[in-house]
Amino acid sequence: MSDPARTVLTGWGRTAPTSATVLRPRDGDQVADMVRRAGPRGVLARGLGRSYGDAAQDAGGTVLDLTALDTVGVDAETGLAACGGGASLGQVMQAAIPLGWFPPVLPGTRHVTVGGALATDVHGKNHHRSGSFASHVRSMTLVGADGEARRLESADPLSQATAGGMGLTGIVTDLVMSLRPVESSFMQVDTTRAPDLDALMAQLEAADAAHPYTVAWVDCLTGGRRLGRGIVYAGDHAAPADLPEPERAAALRFEPPTGLPAPTWTPAGLLNPHTAAAFNEAWFRKAPRDRRQQLQTISTFFHPLDGVRGWNRLYGHAGFVQYQLVVPFAEGGVVRKVIERLSSARAATVLAVLKRLGASSPGPLSFPMPGWTLTVDMPARGRDLARLLDGLDQLVADAGGRVYLAKDARLRPELVAEMYPRVGEWLELRSRVDPHGCFVSDLARRLGL
Amino acid sequence: MIDALGNPQSLLVLGGSSDIATATARRLVQARTRRVVLAGRPSTRLDAAAQLLRGAGADLVEVVPFDAEVTDTHGAVVDQAFAGGDIDVVLLAFGVLGEQAAQERDPSLAVRTAMVNYVGAVSVGLHVGARLRSQGHGVLVVLSSVAGERARRTNFVYGSTKAGLDAFSQGLGDALQGSGARVLVVRPGFVRTKMTAGRKEAPMTTTAEAVAVAITEGIRSGRHTVWVPARLQQVMALMRHLPRGLFRRLAR
Ligand SMILES: Cc1cc2nc3c(=O)[nH]c(=O)nc-3n(C[C@H](O)[C@H](O)[C@H](O)COP(=O)(O)OP(=O)(O)OC[C@H]3O[C@@H](n4cnc5c(N)ncnc54)[C@H](O)[C@@H]3O)c2cc1C
Ligand SMILES: NC(=O)c1ccc[n+]([C@@H]2O[C@H](COP(=O)([O-])OP(=O)(O)OC[C@H]3O[C@@H](n4cnc5c(N)ncnc54)[C@H](OP(=O)(O)O)[C@@H]3O)[C@@H](O)[C@H]2O)c1
C-alpha cells in the first residue's frame, strides 16, 4: 500500500496537511509535459508555500514546485524585469536594487515567488498609491489545461482571471513586470504612536496622504479605552543625500540578512494571551511617541519577520491561522467590532496589522478594494475559534467586505459569492479554459471554486 | 476537505443507524459538514437517521445499502459513496454485541459476531484505506472498545472481535502514515445506546453525545487514539497488568 513518491504539504500556517506527488520542473517545456500527464486529481503550481492555508496543495494530485524556474533578467535602461515563474521577490531585489530598480509591490516577506504573487495578486505597504502586484505585470506565459503555453498581455481576460486566480487558471512559467526606480537601499521612516483606534485610523489616513509606504501595528489584545492602540510606520525611499557620508558611495548595496533560525522546540506559553499581552505592552511603550525620518534598511522596514527563519514553527503542532479582512472605508466601524471581539476572546497574538487599501484591480478574484484591511494571526485552537471567525466573516460580508483567499484556511464556502461578487464571471471563464478541472487545489475543493 | 480548525465537509458512516454515529454526524453537520452518506442495512431506523441529519442542516444525505457480512459487495459500496466526491471522514460504526451465553451454546452465533465486527471491518476498512490514500487526505474513525483491551469472561467473544479490530486499525493507521490520510481509534467504555439497552451499566458509563464530542475533538487534534471517558485510559493501563486471577475476579 505504500507510495513513496508522495509528500505531505501544508501552507505557512502548518494546518490541514494533505499529500501529493511533488515534481520539480526545470523549464516551461517540462511544465507543459507534466500538465499533459496530470492524473484524475489534477495539477497545481506551488511557489514558496507562503500562503497561509491550503491554496498551494492538491491532495492526491500533482504539485509542481516551480522554484527551479528562477531566472531574473533586469533591463537597467527600461526597468523591465523578465522573471521565471518561480523566481522569488528576494531574487528580484538582489538583481534589481544594485541597478537602481525596485519591485513595484512587496508583501511582508521577500520569500514569495512572482508566480505566487501574481496568483494571489499581492498588495504591499504602497497599495494606496501603487495598486496590487498584477497592475505592474506587463505580460506572462501561461501553460493551460491543454498543455499549451500562451503569451498573454495584461489586458487579456485570461490574464486578469489569473491575477488573484489562486493558480486555478494555469501555470505561470514566466512574466515581465515593470520596476520602479530607486536611488538607495535605505528608507526614511516616520514612527508615531496612537493611544486608541480612532487616533490610529486618523494617523494612518494622514500618513497615506504624505507617504508612498504606510502600515500600522495594532494591539488586538487590549480592550477598553486603549482598544486598538497602535503604531503607524510611514516610509519613503531615501535619496543618497539622506545617507551618512560613508554609505553614500555604495547607496544601492543590498545585503539582506539570512535570518537566524527559530528554535525548533516551543515553550508552551510563548504565544498564549498573557505573554502576548505583555509583549504588546512592551512593544507599544518601546515605540517613540513621534519620530521623524529615521534611516532604516529596506529589509528592516519591509521584511522584519524574515529576520527569524521558520518563525511559523513557534506555534507548535496545531499551527495557526491568519485572518485578513477588508471592509469599505464607509464601514470602518467593523474594524472596531472585530478588534473588540478578538480582544474579549483573547484570540489574537502579537502579530496584527492595519492598513488602508487603494483602488481595486481588474482581476475578478483579486482581494484588494478601497478600504480598511486588518490582518491577525491566531493559534489554530478548535471549536471556539471556528465560531468566532465565522461570526467575523458574517460582519465582513454584511459590510460588503471580504477575506483574503491567500490567507484563508476555514471560510464557509457559501460566503465566497457574497464576498467576491464577480466569482460567477471568473468560474464561467475558467470552465471555458479548463472544462475538466485540470487545475485544482485543496482550497478550490473546500470553497467550491 | 477538513479545514484548518478541524471541521470536515463530508462524511461517510458505515453502520448509518448507529446511535453513536448519529450523534457524531449531527455534531459535524452543525459545524461544516454538508454532505453525508449513510451506509447500512435498509430499515426505518436508517431512514430516520437520514431525516434527522437533513433537519440538522445537511445539504445532501444519501443512503446506501451496506451489509458488513456481505464482504464481496464492499468495494462497490465504497465506490458508490466516493462517487459524489471526496469523503473527509469515514466513521466505521457498525457492530454487534451478541449474547455471550447464547454464543457459547451455539458457536454459529459467535461466528456472526466475528464476521460483522472483525471480518466485515477488515474488508471495508481496507477498501476505505485505499480510497483515502489515493485522495491524499481524510480520517477513518474506527469504533473499537475497551472490551478489546483485555478479554473478560462475560463477553470475550465480542471483546476478542474488538481486540482484532483495534489491532487492525492501528496497523492500517501505520500503513497510511505519510499518505495524508490517517486512522483515529476510538475506545469507549459502556455507552448508553440501543446496543446496551437493558444491560447492567458499568462504572463510568457514558453517552453517545460524549463519544461524539471525543470523536470530533480527536479529528481536530490529529490524535490517533481517544478513550471515552478519557480517564479510562489510566484505568485500562492498570487492568491490563493485573494478574490473571485477580482480573478474572474483578472483571465479572
Ligand atoms: C510573513 C508573510 C507576510 C506576508 N505579507 C503579505 C502582504 O503584505 N501582502 C500580501 O498580499 N500577501 C502577503 N503574504 C502572503 C503571500 O504574499 C502570498 O500568499 C503569496 O502568494 C505567497 O507566494 P508563494 O510563492 O509562497 O506562493 P504559494 O503559497 O506557494 O502559492 C500561492 C498560490 O499561488 C499559486 N501559484 C504559485 N505559483 C504559481 C505559478 N507560477 N503560476 C500559477 N499559480 C501559482 C498557487 O497555486 C497557490 O494558489 C505574506 C505571507 C507571509 C508568510
Ligand atoms: N454502546 C456501547 O457501550 C459501545 C461501547 C464501545 C464500543 N461500541 C461500538 O460502537 C459502535 C456503535 O455502537 P452503538 O452503541 O451506536 O450501537 P448501535 O446503535 O446498536 O449501532 C450499531 C450499528 O451496527 C449496525 N450493524 C449491525 N450489524 C450490521 C451489519 N451486518 N451490517 C451493517 N451494519 C450492521 C446496526 O445497524 P442495524 O440498524 O441494521 O441493526 C447499528 O446501526 C459499535 O461498533 C459498537 O461495538 C459501543
mmCIF file of N, CA, C and O in Angstrom, chain A residues 1-3 6 8 15-19 41 59-60 317 321 380 382-383 385-386 390 409-414 442 445-446, chain B residues 1-5 7 9 27 30-32 34 86 126 129-130 133-137 172 175-176 178-180 217 220-221:
data_model
loop_
_atom_site.group_PDB
_atom_site.id
_atom_site.type_symbol
_atom_site.label_atom_id
_atom_site.label_comp_id
_atom_site.label_asym_id
_atom_site.label_seq_id
_atom_site.Cartn_x
_atom_site.Cartn_y
_atom_site.Cartn_z
ATOM 1 N N MET A 1 0.821 -1.218 0.000
ATOM 2 C CA MET A 1 0.000 0.000 0.000
ATOM 3 C C MET A 1 0.858 1.273 0.000
ATOM 4 O O MET A 1 0.319 2.368 -0.040
ATOM 5 N N SER A 2 2.165 1.138 0.088
ATOM 6 C CA SER A 2 2.949 2.359 0.271
ATOM 7 C C SER A 2 3.221 3.049 -1.064
ATOM 8 O O SER A 2 3.231 2.431 -2.111
ATOM 9 N N ASP A 3 3.389 4.331 -0.986
ATOM 10 C CA ASP A 3 3.555 5.153 -2.174
ATOM 11 C C ASP A 3 4.620 6.189 -1.846
ATOM 12 O O ASP A 3 4.311 7.274 -1.391
ATOM 13 N N ARG A 6 4.890 10.261 -2.568
ATOM 14 C CA ARG A 6 4.016 11.303 -2.037
ATOM 15 C C ARG A 6 4.726 12.168 -0.987
ATOM 16 O O ARG A 6 5.520 11.674 -0.205
ATOM 17 N N VAL A 8 3.811 15.129 2.061
ATOM 18 C CA VAL A 8 2.762 15.804 2.815
ATOM 19 C C VAL A 8 3.044 17.308 2.794
ATOM 20 O O VAL A 8 4.157 17.743 3.097
ATOM 21 N N THR A 15 -1.357 24.007 8.990
ATOM 22 C CA THR A 15 -2.592 23.307 9.337
ATOM 23 C C THR A 15 -2.999 22.431 8.145
ATOM 24 O O THR A 15 -2.447 22.584 7.050
ATOM 25 N N ALA A 16 -3.978 21.548 8.346
ATOM 26 C CA ALA A 16 -4.620 20.776 7.273
ATOM 27 C C ALA A 16 -3.650 20.121 6.286
ATOM 28 O O ALA A 16 -3.695 20.398 5.087
ATOM 29 N N PRO A 17 -2.787 19.206 6.760
ATOM 30 C CA PRO A 17 -1.858 18.536 5.855
ATOM 31 C C PRO A 17 -2.557 17.568 4.899
ATOM 32 O O PRO A 17 -3.493 16.879 5.290
ATOM 33 N N THR A 18 -2.111 17.556 3.653
ATOM 34 C CA THR A 18 -2.570 16.550 2.684
ATOM 35 C C THR A 18 -1.361 16.165 1.838
ATOM 36 O O THR A 18 -0.347 16.866 1.851
ATOM 37 N N SER A 19 -1.469 15.056 1.121
ATOM 38 C CA SER A 19 -0.286 14.612 0.372
ATOM 39 C C SER A 19 -0.498 14.699 -1.128
ATOM 40 O O SER A 19 -1.617 14.590 -1.622
ATOM 41 N N ARG A 41 -6.652 13.587 -10.377
ATOM 42 C CA ARG A 41 -6.773 14.572 -9.297
ATOM 43 C C ARG A 41 -6.031 15.861 -9.608
ATOM 44 O O ARG A 41 -5.812 16.701 -8.732
ATOM 45 N N ALA A 59 -4.420 17.634 -2.794
ATOM 46 C CA ALA A 59 -4.428 16.289 -2.200
ATOM 47 C C ALA A 59 -4.612 15.217 -3.257
ATOM 48 O O ALA A 59 -5.553 15.277 -4.056
ATOM 49 N N GLY A 60 -3.715 14.254 -3.282
ATOM 50 C CA GLY A 60 -3.825 13.128 -4.200
ATOM 51 C C GLY A 60 -3.432 13.445 -5.627
ATOM 52 O O GLY A 60 -3.439 12.563 -6.485
ATOM 53 N N HIS A 317 2.599 22.312 17.225
ATOM 54 C CA HIS A 317 1.964 21.244 16.463
ATOM 55 C C HIS A 317 0.671 21.645 15.736
ATOM 56 O O HIS A 317 0.459 21.305 14.576
ATOM 57 N N VAL A 321 -3.698 30.183 12.213
ATOM 58 C CA VAL A 321 -4.390 30.754 11.062
ATOM 59 C C VAL A 321 -4.151 32.260 11.044
ATOM 60 O O VAL A 321 -3.965 32.887 12.082
ATOM 61 N N ALA A 380 -4.257 27.962 15.983
ATOM 62 C CA ALA A 380 -5.418 27.197 15.497
ATOM 63 C C ALA A 380 -5.978 26.352 16.629
ATOM 64 O O ALA A 380 -5.603 25.199 16.782
ATOM 65 N N GLY A 382 -9.275 25.101 17.585
ATOM 66 C CA GLY A 382 -10.561 24.450 17.568
ATOM 67 C C GLY A 382 -11.854 25.226 17.524
ATOM 68 O O GLY A 382 -11.970 26.291 16.921
ATOM 69 N N ARG A 383 -12.828 24.643 18.176
ATOM 70 C CA ARG A 383 -14.226 24.992 18.003
ATOM 71 C C ARG A 383 -14.552 26.444 18.331
ATOM 72 O O ARG A 383 -15.298 27.100 17.610
ATOM 73 N N LEU A 385 -12.597 29.069 18.256
ATOM 74 C CA LEU A 385 -12.045 29.957 17.238
ATOM 75 C C LEU A 385 -12.869 29.860 15.954
ATOM 76 O O LEU A 385 -13.131 30.876 15.297
ATOM 77 N N ALA A 386 -13.298 28.635 15.616
ATOM 78 C CA ALA A 386 -14.114 28.457 14.411
ATOM 79 C C ALA A 386 -15.368 29.325 14.505
ATOM 80 O O ALA A 386 -15.733 30.025 13.556
ATOM 81 N N ASP A 390 -16.255 32.551 12.157
ATOM 82 C CA ASP A 390 -17.493 32.528 11.370
ATOM 83 C C ASP A 390 -18.295 33.799 11.620
ATOM 84 O O ASP A 390 -18.883 34.368 10.694
ATOM 85 N N ALA A 409 -8.109 29.575 5.422
ATOM 86 C CA ALA A 409 -7.966 28.136 5.670
ATOM 87 C C ALA A 409 -9.253 27.567 6.241
ATOM 88 O O ALA A 409 -9.277 26.404 6.636
ATOM 89 N N ARG A 410 -10.335 28.359 6.305
ATOM 90 C CA ARG A 410 -11.525 27.879 7.021
ATOM 91 C C ARG A 410 -12.824 28.630 6.695
ATOM 92 O O ARG A 410 -13.821 28.470 7.403
ATOM 93 N N LEU A 411 -12.855 29.407 5.643
ATOM 94 C CA LEU A 411 -14.061 30.178 5.307
ATOM 95 C C LEU A 411 -15.230 29.238 4.982
ATOM 96 O O LEU A 411 -15.035 28.173 4.422
ATOM 97 N N ARG A 412 -16.442 29.676 5.337
ATOM 98 C CA ARG A 412 -17.636 28.925 4.952
ATOM 99 C C ARG A 412 -17.860 29.136 3.445
ATOM 100 O O ARG A 412 -17.954 30.287 2.998
ATOM 101 N N PRO A 413 -17.945 28.042 2.659
ATOM 102 C CA PRO A 413 -17.977 28.198 1.201
ATOM 103 C C PRO A 413 -19.122 29.075 0.709
ATOM 104 O O PRO A 413 -18.968 29.777 -0.295
ATOM 105 N N GLU A 414 -20.251 29.060 1.429
ATOM 106 C CA GLU A 414 -21.407 29.840 0.965
ATOM 107 C C GLU A 414 -21.096 31.339 0.907
ATOM 108 O O GLU A 414 -21.777 32.085 0.210
ATOM 109 N N ASP A 442 -6.626 22.179 -2.859
ATOM 110 C CA ASP A 442 -7.455 21.879 -1.695
ATOM 111 C C ASP A 442 -8.380 23.053 -1.389
ATOM 112 O O ASP A 442 -9.543 22.872 -1.023
ATOM 113 N N ARG A 445 -11.282 22.867 -3.722
ATOM 114 C CA ARG A 445 -12.233 21.823 -3.309
ATOM 115 C C ARG A 445 -13.039 22.301 -2.101
ATOM 116 O O ARG A 445 -14.237 22.080 -2.008
ATOM 117 N N ARG A 446 -12.362 22.934 -1.177
ATOM 118 C CA ARG A 446 -13.020 23.362 0.059
ATOM 119 C C ARG A 446 -14.058 24.451 -0.193
ATOM 120 O O ARG A 446 -15.137 24.456 0.404
ATOM 121 N N MET B 1 -13.038 18.917 2.275
ATOM 122 C CA MET B 1 -11.747 18.991 2.952
ATOM 123 C C MET B 1 -11.963 19.263 4.452
ATOM 124 O O MET B 1 -12.933 19.905 4.832
ATOM 125 N N ILE B 2 -11.014 18.773 5.256
ATOM 126 C CA ILE B 2 -11.026 19.123 6.671
ATOM 127 C C ILE B 2 -10.287 20.455 6.779
ATOM 128 O O ILE B 2 -9.156 20.570 6.316
ATOM 129 N N ASP B 3 -10.906 21.468 7.327
ATOM 130 C CA ASP B 3 -10.282 22.785 7.308
ATOM 131 C C ASP B 3 -9.247 22.934 8.428
ATOM 132 O O ASP B 3 -9.002 22.004 9.201
ATOM 133 N N ALA B 4 -8.648 24.114 8.489
ATOM 134 C CA ALA B 4 -7.533 24.338 9.414
ATOM 135 C C ALA B 4 -7.953 24.197 10.873
ATOM 136 O O ALA B 4 -7.123 23.979 11.746
ATOM 137 N N LEU B 5 -9.266 24.339 11.141
ATOM 138 C CA LEU B 5 -9.727 24.225 12.510
ATOM 139 C C LEU B 5 -10.380 22.871 12.762
ATOM 140 O O LEU B 5 -11.101 22.675 13.746
ATOM 141 N N ASN B 7 -12.628 21.051 10.963
ATOM 142 C CA ASN B 7 -14.013 20.766 10.600
ATOM 143 C C ASN B 7 -14.107 20.147 9.218
ATOM 144 O O ASN B 7 -13.753 20.783 8.230
ATOM 145 N N GLN B 9 -16.047 18.521 5.765
ATOM 146 C CA GLN B 9 -17.199 18.928 4.960
ATOM 147 C C GLN B 9 -18.044 17.750 4.506
ATOM 148 O O GLN B 9 -19.195 17.934 4.147
ATOM 149 N N ARG B 27 -23.392 16.423 15.168
ATOM 150 C CA ARG B 27 -22.428 17.415 15.636
ATOM 151 C C ARG B 27 -21.597 17.979 14.481
ATOM 152 O O ARG B 27 -21.332 19.183 14.419
ATOM 153 N N GLN B 30 -23.638 20.312 12.362
ATOM 154 C CA GLN B 30 -23.809 21.634 12.996
ATOM 155 C C GLN B 30 -22.603 22.526 12.740
ATOM 156 O O GLN B 30 -22.701 23.744 12.817
ATOM 157 N N ALA B 31 -21.445 21.929 12.445
ATOM 158 C CA ALA B 31 -20.266 22.735 12.089
ATOM 159 C C ALA B 31 -20.245 22.900 10.563
ATOM 160 O O ALA B 31 -21.083 23.614 10.033
ATOM 161 N N ARG B 32 -19.346 22.219 9.834
ATOM 162 C CA ARG B 32 -19.214 22.467 8.403
ATOM 163 C C ARG B 32 -19.705 21.354 7.485
ATOM 164 O O ARG B 32 -19.723 21.531 6.279
ATOM 165 N N ARG B 34 -21.634 19.154 5.107
ATOM 166 C CA ARG B 34 -22.820 19.397 4.289
ATOM 167 C C ARG B 34 -23.274 18.146 3.550
ATOM 168 O O ARG B 34 -24.423 18.025 3.180
ATOM 169 N N ASP B 86 -14.924 13.701 -2.829
ATOM 170 C CA ASP B 86 -14.070 13.283 -1.722
ATOM 171 C C ASP B 86 -14.890 13.074 -0.446
ATOM 172 O O ASP B 86 -15.871 13.771 -0.208
ATOM 173 N N LEU B 126 -10.116 -1.882 4.529
ATOM 174 C CA LEU B 126 -9.062 -1.849 3.509
ATOM 175 C C LEU B 126 -9.524 -1.109 2.252
ATOM 176 O O LEU B 126 -8.757 -0.358 1.648
ATOM 177 N N GLY B 129 -9.348 2.508 3.203
ATOM 178 C CA GLY B 129 -7.945 2.923 3.310
ATOM 179 C C GLY B 129 -7.348 3.233 1.943
ATOM 180 O O GLY B 129 -6.663 4.248 1.765
ATOM 181 N N ALA B 130 -7.648 2.377 0.977
ATOM 182 C CA ALA B 130 -7.097 2.590 -0.372
ATOM 183 C C ALA B 130 -7.646 3.887 -0.967
ATOM 184 O O ALA B 130 -6.917 4.647 -1.614
ATOM 185 N N ARG B 133 -6.059 6.897 0.766
ATOM 186 C CA ARG B 133 -4.678 7.040 0.300
ATOM 187 C C ARG B 133 -4.655 7.714 -1.056
ATOM 188 O O ARG B 133 -3.889 8.642 -1.271
ATOM 189 N N SER B 134 -5.526 7.285 -1.973
ATOM 190 C CA SER B 134 -5.427 7.877 -3.297
ATOM 191 C C SER B 134 -5.946 9.310 -3.317
ATOM 192 O O SER B 134 -5.448 10.125 -4.089
ATOM 193 N N GLN B 135 -6.891 9.662 -2.467
ATOM 194 C CA GLN B 135 -7.315 11.075 -2.454
ATOM 195 C C GLN B 135 -6.357 11.955 -1.652
ATOM 196 O O GLN B 135 -6.447 13.177 -1.704
ATOM 197 N N GLY B 136 -5.446 11.327 -0.912
ATOM 198 C CA GLY B 136 -4.374 12.105 -0.273
ATOM 199 C C GLY B 136 -4.774 12.832 1.006
ATOM 200 O O GLY B 136 -4.018 13.650 1.519
ATOM 201 N N HIS B 137 -5.965 12.544 1.529
ATOM 202 C CA HIS B 137 -6.390 13.160 2.791
ATOM 203 C C HIS B 137 -7.571 12.396 3.337
ATOM 204 O O HIS B 137 -8.181 11.592 2.627
ATOM 205 N N LEU B 172 -3.454 -0.304 10.134
ATOM 206 C CA LEU B 172 -3.862 0.463 8.963
ATOM 207 C C LEU B 172 -3.404 1.914 9.107
ATOM 208 O O LEU B 172 -2.936 2.540 8.148
ATOM 209 N N ALA B 175 0.096 2.055 8.211
ATOM 210 C CA ALA B 175 0.267 1.906 6.755
ATOM 211 C C ALA B 175 -0.043 3.217 6.038
ATOM 212 O O ALA B 175 0.521 3.507 4.987
ATOM 213 N N LEU B 176 -0.932 4.015 6.602
ATOM 214 C CA LEU B 176 -1.331 5.264 5.936
ATOM 215 C C LEU B 176 -0.421 6.442 6.307
ATOM 216 O O LEU B 176 -0.581 7.548 5.779
ATOM 217 N N GLY B 178 2.099 9.180 6.246
ATOM 218 C CA GLY B 178 2.733 9.853 5.111
ATOM 219 C C GLY B 178 1.849 9.960 3.884
ATOM 220 O O GLY B 178 2.237 10.554 2.884
ATOM 221 N N SER B 179 0.625 9.399 3.964
ATOM 222 C CA SER B 179 -0.264 9.434 2.795
ATOM 223 C C SER B 179 -1.180 10.651 2.825
ATOM 224 O O SER B 179 -1.913 10.899 1.878
ATOM 225 N N GLY B 180 -1.154 11.385 3.937
ATOM 226 C CA GLY B 180 -2.098 12.487 4.110
ATOM 227 C C GLY B 180 -3.375 12.020 4.796
ATOM 228 O O GLY B 180 -4.132 12.821 5.320
ATOM 229 N N GLU B 217 -13.354 16.067 18.587
ATOM 230 C CA GLU B 217 -12.102 16.662 19.092
ATOM 231 C C GLU B 217 -10.898 15.850 18.622
ATOM 232 O O GLU B 217 -9.825 16.406 18.366
ATOM 233 N N ARG B 220 -10.087 16.877 15.135
ATOM 234 C CA ARG B 220 -9.481 18.204 15.176
ATOM 235 C C ARG B 220 -8.016 18.162 15.595
ATOM 236 O O ARG B 220 -7.171 18.794 14.988
ATOM 237 N N SER B 221 -7.744 17.377 16.639
ATOM 238 C CA SER B 221 -6.402 17.439 17.224
ATOM 239 C C SER B 221 -5.400 16.566 16.498
ATOM 240 O O SER B 221 -4.199 16.691 16.717
#
